[in-house]
XYZ file of C-alpha atoms in Angstrom:
452
model
C 0.084 0.024 -0.063
C 2.973 2.329 0.726
C 4.532 1.833 -2.810
C 1.029 2.798 -4.384
C 0.600 5.839 -2.265
C 4.189 7.107 -3.179
C 3.528 6.394 -6.736
C 0.266 8.261 -6.892
C 2.097 11.210 -5.128
C 4.683 11.048 -7.854
C 2.217 10.694 -10.503
C 0.367 13.805 -9.370
C 3.348 15.832 -9.526
C 4.238 14.595 -13.036
C 0.190 15.210 -14.203
C 0.915 18.841 -15.462
C 4.024 18.041 -17.344
C 2.414 14.965 -18.961
C -0.906 16.494 -19.982
C 1.255 18.631 -22.681
C 3.170 15.685 -23.654
C 2.549 13.145 -26.494
C 3.798 9.330 -26.314
C 7.776 8.842 -27.216
C 7.619 5.225 -26.913
C 5.336 2.231 -26.721
C 4.784 -1.676 -27.754
C 2.694 -3.964 -29.506
C 1.712 -7.590 -27.784
C 1.050 -9.698 -30.958
C -1.305 -12.602 -31.160
C 1.708 -14.909 -30.708
C 2.698 -13.075 -27.642
C -0.852 -13.474 -25.956
C -0.469 -17.041 -26.899
C 2.776 -17.040 -24.851
C 1.541 -15.457 -22.017
C -1.487 -17.842 -22.080
C 0.936 -21.025 -22.447
C 3.009 -19.904 -19.369
C -0.410 -18.934 -17.297
C -1.392 -22.588 -17.613
C 0.801 -24.035 -15.016
C 0.322 -20.995 -12.756
C -3.442 -21.080 -13.029
C -3.404 -24.648 -12.196
C -1.478 -23.964 -8.930
C -3.894 -21.199 -8.115
C -6.952 -23.076 -8.779
C -5.526 -26.073 -6.538
C -4.669 -23.669 -3.709
C -8.369 -22.304 -3.920
C -10.145 -25.626 -4.514
C -8.185 -28.055 -2.310
C -7.683 -25.899 0.686
C -9.105 -27.556 3.711
C -12.346 -26.272 5.195
C -12.361 -25.129 8.725
C -14.686 -27.740 9.929
C -11.971 -30.304 8.615
C -9.322 -28.632 11.091
C -11.156 -28.893 14.211
C -10.107 -31.782 16.361
C -13.448 -32.646 17.651
C -15.069 -32.574 14.356
C -16.460 -35.796 13.311
C -15.143 -37.144 10.091
C -16.247 -34.999 7.103
C -18.685 -36.636 4.911
C -18.621 -33.862 1.979
C -16.657 -34.749 -0.897
C -12.960 -34.429 -1.138
C -11.285 -32.901 -4.095
C -8.115 -34.902 -4.972
C -6.601 -33.594 -8.026
C -6.636 -30.103 -10.332
C -5.402 -30.214 -13.885
C -5.610 -27.376 -16.258
C -6.163 -28.849 -19.714
C -6.499 -25.761 -22.038
C -5.848 -22.148 -21.363
C -6.314 -19.740 -24.193
C -6.414 -15.734 -24.592
C -7.896 -14.298 -27.851
C -8.264 -10.836 -28.800
C -11.512 -9.187 -28.932
C -10.771 -5.860 -31.409
C -12.119 -2.640 -29.518
C -12.902 -4.291 -26.536
C -10.443 -6.537 -24.618
C -9.520 -10.144 -24.261
C -11.300 -13.622 -23.861
C -9.968 -15.809 -21.598
C -11.021 -19.474 -21.714
C -9.786 -22.319 -19.157
C -10.860 -25.715 -19.237
C -9.726 -27.729 -15.900
C -10.297 -31.701 -14.742
C -10.898 -31.748 -11.233
C -10.599 -35.110 -9.678
C -13.202 -35.731 -7.010
C -14.151 -38.228 -4.342
C -17.795 -38.325 -3.733
C -19.230 -39.946 -0.570
C -19.213 -42.684 -0.048
C -15.921 -43.131 -2.074
C -16.737 -42.585 -5.601
C -14.053 -41.213 -7.587
C -15.290 -38.801 -10.257
C -13.506 -36.390 -12.852
C -15.624 -33.205 -13.360
C -14.740 -30.245 -15.883
C -14.786 -26.796 -14.847
C -14.777 -24.378 -17.751
C -14.706 -20.780 -17.261
C -15.071 -17.984 -19.911
C -14.268 -14.613 -19.088
C -13.782 -11.217 -20.748
C -11.008 -9.440 -19.542
C -10.512 -5.600 -20.058
C -7.300 -3.635 -19.279
C -7.970 0.002 -18.068
C -5.759 2.922 -16.839
C -6.808 3.852 -13.290
C -6.676 6.951 -11.326
C -3.340 6.111 -10.162
C -1.927 5.816 -13.610
C -1.414 2.109 -13.567
C -2.971 -0.241 -15.868
C -5.425 -2.546 -14.510
C -6.996 -5.677 -15.410
C -10.641 -6.215 -14.471
C -13.282 -9.271 -15.734
C -16.669 -9.128 -16.811
C -19.126 -11.497 -18.337
C -17.599 -14.707 -16.403
C -19.367 -17.582 -17.400
C -18.411 -20.826 -15.408
C -19.514 -24.431 -16.001
C -19.163 -27.709 -14.295
C -20.033 -31.091 -16.050
C -18.876 -34.602 -15.137
C -16.568 -36.019 -17.546
C -16.069 -39.645 -16.337
C -16.707 -42.083 -13.414
C -14.403 -44.919 -12.449
C -17.493 -46.977 -11.108
C -20.812 -47.620 -12.694
C -23.704 -46.055 -10.485
C -27.321 -46.178 -11.278
C -27.439 -42.306 -10.384
C -24.896 -39.796 -12.086
C -25.563 -36.525 -9.812
C -22.462 -34.594 -9.773
C -24.204 -31.272 -9.829
C -25.225 -31.098 -6.084
C -22.223 -32.543 -4.580
C -19.685 -31.107 -6.898
C -21.260 -27.612 -6.692
C -20.746 -27.533 -3.006
C -17.079 -28.303 -3.200
C -16.360 -25.745 -6.201
C -17.266 -22.118 -5.380
C -17.625 -20.630 -8.949
C -18.607 -17.551 -7.847
C -15.172 -16.821 -5.763
C -13.435 -18.279 -9.031
C -14.859 -15.761 -11.221
C -14.563 -12.495 -9.061
C -10.671 -13.585 -8.807
C -10.396 -14.820 -12.485
C -7.608 -12.420 -13.450
C -5.159 -13.926 -10.652
C -5.300 -17.156 -12.928
C -2.946 -15.526 -15.432
C 1.093 -14.610 -14.903
C 0.164 -10.700 -15.407
C -2.011 -9.815 -12.319
C -2.625 -6.344 -11.383
C 0.647 -6.061 -9.373
C 2.851 -6.907 -12.434
C 0.988 -4.345 -14.784
C 1.491 -1.473 -11.762
C 5.232 -2.127 -11.926
C 5.224 -1.125 -15.303
C 5.173 2.576 -13.912
C 7.970 1.783 -11.398
C 11.208 4.392 -11.230
C 14.259 2.300 -12.570
C 17.581 3.608 -12.031
C 19.399 5.093 -14.905
C 22.445 6.153 -12.606
C 22.421 6.851 -8.667
C 21.248 10.236 -9.549
C 18.597 9.807 -12.212
C 15.762 7.513 -12.614
C 13.334 6.723 -15.616
C 9.669 5.875 -15.308
C 7.272 4.673 -18.042
C 3.471 6.105 -17.934
C 0.681 5.073 -19.920
C -1.451 8.027 -21.176
C -4.448 5.923 -21.813
C -5.746 2.425 -21.820
C -4.200 0.050 -24.545
C -5.755 -0.092 -28.095
C -6.973 -3.867 -28.718
C -6.915 -4.574 -32.513
C -6.266 -7.808 -34.551
C -2.729 -6.728 -34.715
C -2.643 -7.149 -31.064
C -2.385 -5.041 -27.917
C -0.752 -1.552 -28.413
C 0.249 0.615 -25.515
C 1.557 3.924 -25.914
C 3.737 5.448 -23.433
C 5.252 8.727 -22.161
C 8.968 8.685 -20.687
C 9.455 10.822 -17.557
C 12.910 11.281 -15.794
C 13.716 12.192 -12.371
C 16.624 13.588 -10.624
C 16.757 13.526 -6.498
C 12.825 12.363 -7.084
C 11.793 15.267 -8.860
C 10.602 15.263 -12.662
C 13.070 16.874 -14.753
C 11.435 19.276 -17.427
C 11.958 17.530 -20.900
C 11.911 19.446 -24.370
C 8.595 19.099 -26.114
C 8.610 16.423 -28.844
C 8.895 18.274 -32.129
C 6.240 15.837 -33.570
C 3.584 13.211 -32.087
C 4.919 9.806 -32.099
C 2.606 7.024 -33.281
C 3.373 3.267 -33.554
C 5.018 2.809 -37.167
C 2.997 0.285 -39.177
C 6.347 -1.945 -39.453
C 5.664 -2.815 -35.549
C 2.081 -3.828 -36.292
C 3.590 -6.282 -39.086
C 6.155 -7.896 -36.768
C 5.986 -11.788 -36.373
C 7.408 -11.415 -32.807
C 5.860 -11.899 -29.354
C 6.475 -8.086 -28.608
C 7.777 -5.146 -30.881
C 9.110 -1.978 -28.850
C 8.979 1.204 -30.662
C 11.095 4.071 -29.503
C 11.208 7.609 -30.890
C 14.199 9.637 -31.820
C 12.703 12.176 -29.074
C 13.081 9.183 -26.433
C 16.718 8.928 -27.028
C 17.400 12.864 -27.114
C 15.308 13.096 -23.650
C 17.507 10.416 -22.356
C 20.694 12.326 -22.797
C 19.038 15.339 -22.055
C 18.022 14.357 -18.625
C 21.561 12.588 -17.914
C 23.128 16.141 -18.879
C 20.660 17.883 -16.546
C 21.273 15.431 -13.745
C 24.759 15.984 -13.686
C 25.757 12.823 -14.860
C 28.219 13.779 -17.646
C 29.798 16.359 -15.461
C 33.455 15.195 -15.830
C 37.299 16.148 -15.365
C 39.135 14.602 -18.287
C 42.655 13.625 -17.599
C 45.204 15.182 -19.901
C 48.919 14.419 -20.747
C 49.735 18.188 -20.836
C 51.416 20.231 -18.062
C 51.755 24.071 -17.819
C 55.279 23.707 -18.669
C 54.620 21.989 -21.814
C 51.782 24.234 -23.044
C 54.026 27.317 -22.251
C 56.405 26.172 -24.917
C 53.296 26.802 -27.510
C 51.565 29.692 -25.494
C 54.220 31.776 -23.885
C 51.541 33.745 -21.579
C 50.821 30.148 -19.954
C 54.326 30.734 -18.233
C 53.865 33.875 -16.569
C 50.511 32.391 -15.100
C 52.381 29.610 -13.543
C 55.584 29.582 -12.218
C 55.843 25.902 -11.415
C 55.008 23.086 -13.694
C 51.481 21.677 -12.948
C 49.106 19.132 -14.683
C 46.563 20.335 -16.803
C 43.073 19.275 -16.459
C 40.176 19.572 -18.763
C 36.427 19.731 -17.586
C 34.061 19.325 -20.035
C 30.349 20.978 -19.828
C 27.580 21.304 -22.017
C 26.746 24.528 -23.665
C 23.657 22.804 -25.413
C 21.762 19.600 -24.824
C 22.971 16.232 -26.699
C 20.928 15.376 -29.552
C 20.369 12.117 -31.046
C 19.686 11.723 -34.835
C 18.117 8.588 -36.165
C 18.641 7.444 -39.834
C 18.019 4.297 -41.892
C 20.373 1.766 -40.078
C 22.497 4.121 -37.797
C 22.207 6.147 -34.961
C 24.153 9.210 -34.118
C 25.064 11.724 -30.942
C 25.398 15.017 -31.525
C 27.479 16.756 -28.565
C 27.703 20.770 -28.257
C 30.598 21.125 -25.277
C 32.669 23.597 -23.733
C 35.838 22.088 -22.681
C 37.667 24.070 -19.958
C 41.593 23.969 -19.696
C 42.930 24.617 -16.194
C 44.996 23.524 -13.306
C 43.249 21.906 -10.124
C 45.320 22.686 -7.199
C 44.325 24.283 -4.631
C 41.011 24.990 -6.805
C 40.274 24.601 -10.442
C 41.957 27.563 -12.291
C 40.504 27.886 -15.851
C 42.783 29.912 -18.309
C 41.318 28.282 -21.633
C 38.225 27.444 -22.950
C 37.412 25.307 -26.344
C 34.006 25.074 -27.996
C 33.625 21.573 -29.330
C 30.997 20.414 -31.682
C 31.471 16.450 -32.312
C 29.087 13.606 -33.610
C 29.784 9.919 -32.481
C 28.038 6.908 -33.744
C 25.909 5.032 -31.317
C 25.698 1.286 -30.728
C 22.415 -0.085 -29.366
C 21.594 -3.598 -28.458
C 19.315 -5.261 -26.034
C 20.371 -7.371 -22.910
C 17.388 -9.191 -20.822
C 15.296 -5.928 -20.395
C 17.828 -3.048 -20.862
C 18.750 -0.876 -23.843
C 22.659 -0.832 -24.144
C 23.665 2.235 -25.615
C 27.417 3.285 -26.272
C 29.405 5.895 -28.077
C 31.285 4.621 -30.913
C 33.779 6.200 -32.989
C 33.874 10.092 -33.580
C 32.465 10.653 -36.925
C 33.081 14.645 -37.031
C 34.545 16.866 -34.485
C 35.550 20.562 -34.513
C 36.904 22.882 -32.143
C 37.320 26.393 -31.769
C 38.461 29.098 -29.030
C 35.428 30.097 -26.800
C 37.368 32.282 -24.037
C 41.139 32.676 -23.156
C 43.333 34.332 -20.547
C 46.238 33.735 -22.481
C 45.745 35.522 -25.624
C 44.485 34.155 -29.254
C 45.208 30.627 -29.897
C 44.810 29.427 -33.597
C 42.397 26.393 -34.317
C 45.466 24.548 -35.570
C 47.246 24.620 -32.240
C 43.929 23.686 -30.379
C 43.884 20.799 -32.185
C 47.236 20.016 -31.620
C 46.966 20.359 -27.880
C 43.104 19.070 -27.336
C 42.154 16.830 -30.165
C 43.350 13.604 -29.830
C 42.509 13.723 -25.744
C 38.959 15.078 -26.255
C 38.538 12.437 -29.137
C 39.470 9.471 -26.891
C 38.123 10.776 -23.383
C 34.852 12.413 -23.986
C 33.051 9.012 -25.415
C 34.993 7.184 -22.944
C 33.321 9.136 -19.869
C 29.874 8.867 -21.642
C 30.176 5.244 -21.995
C 31.103 4.741 -18.547
C 27.825 6.586 -17.200
C 25.914 4.639 -19.975
C 27.622 1.288 -19.207
C 24.716 -0.067 -17.092
C 22.245 0.570 -19.777
C 18.483 1.990 -19.413
C 15.643 -0.362 -18.370
C 13.154 -0.565 -21.275
C 9.374 -0.854 -20.545
C 8.690 -4.303 -18.833
C 7.241 -6.209 -16.109
C 8.782 -8.246 -13.441
C 10.151 -11.802 -14.218
C 9.835 -11.513 -18.108
C 13.050 -10.944 -20.096
C 13.292 -10.186 -23.960
C 15.135 -12.876 -26.192
C 15.620 -13.290 -29.677
C 15.726 -9.451 -30.149
C 16.356 -7.737 -33.221
C 17.339 -3.759 -32.926
C 16.241 -1.939 -36.019
C 17.143 1.554 -36.529
C 14.751 3.797 -39.131
C 14.517 7.224 -39.611
C 13.135 8.865 -36.502
C 12.501 5.877 -34.486
C 13.987 2.443 -33.234
C 12.171 -0.911 -33.528
C 12.792 -3.778 -31.188
C 11.217 -7.048 -32.252
C 11.684 -9.620 -29.313
C 10.217 -12.554 -27.620
C 9.063 -13.032 -24.389
C 10.590 -15.192 -21.927
C 9.339 -16.000 -18.224
C 12.473 -16.124 -16.178
C 13.478 -19.491 -14.425
C 14.045 -19.556 -10.734
C 17.000 -21.849 -9.576
C 15.920 -25.252 -9.884
C 14.223 -24.744 -13.352
C 10.958 -23.662 -11.843
C 9.220 -20.513 -13.307
C 8.344 -17.561 -11.343
C 4.818 -17.302 -11.256
C 4.039 -14.998 -7.990
């Protein structure tokens, strides 16, 4: 309950900002993905039904109670579980379960419990997705009897043992995506110690023949407060290519999503760094004489990089590039940083994108373009050629390395607990990235799947 309250407070703080924003990412769960969820829910549903149906009644636990004369449920076996799409409405859940019952006096029977329910995914006031059920229709019929009896009357005795009303009221629990998992979609995930990411649905999912489409808006937080992100230059819609993918799930991330990530990290101070330099004041004084008059002793030169404009990601067919607009300050760091030269640096680096489990791994690759110019100087004019001679190789190597150190942990993609992405393909298009992938329920130690 505490987590829900905290999340509600955070969402209420974010609400004014989200009202002016359009989705910047999302995903489509395909019919094959829905079938996979049904498949992995089968064992889970069997476990839940067995717990509910085979739990001893209070009278059976009383020491002075006489031997119960009611029927005994001996086994529960889910033989079929399916999920199907109802376009513009929701999902249809169908479960067939064979229940072994010993009817007094010691007559074993097998009855089939069939459940047909319509499920809807809505966005509740807290901003979380919520699974609700309607039009639940349970039926119970006898399948077989191991002994011939003159009277086959399963209904009265069996109905006493199977509380179909309770099962219908909690039918969503029979899937591996109960509301606790759906609510966790909006949890805050760490990007760095000082920055978190949060994915928030702006509306309920759209159900169509292609699957379940969910559009999300990304929020970044620093020290618990939402960072004001730039407004997307164009609304983001789910690309048609995402609807045609054959994978369980296709994620779509807009160009604005990536630019927002780098903007947030920059505003959170994650990229603030001192860059080691091989230069000393004496070595630089041989090129720039005024430095010798500022520093009588030979001191190591430090470089400090700051952003004069926010980073920007540009996506083209088959490639991604990161545009950086920096000011690199050269100075000495003892006892306090003393800046004597500032250089404007415009650079472009290729971005490498991949997915591990549920994280997008991002790294800056080789520098594709770099330009240096003098921004400010306490040591007189410095020609561009000399700036390149002094600083170019260090900046070219160290700036990407510093950024990759920040990005090395990756950024969590939208996901629910215990599911990871497999068979991943990252496809870069102009303005957006598609990630077709399959789902896999994570195994516990010992090979048992996590179903709670």
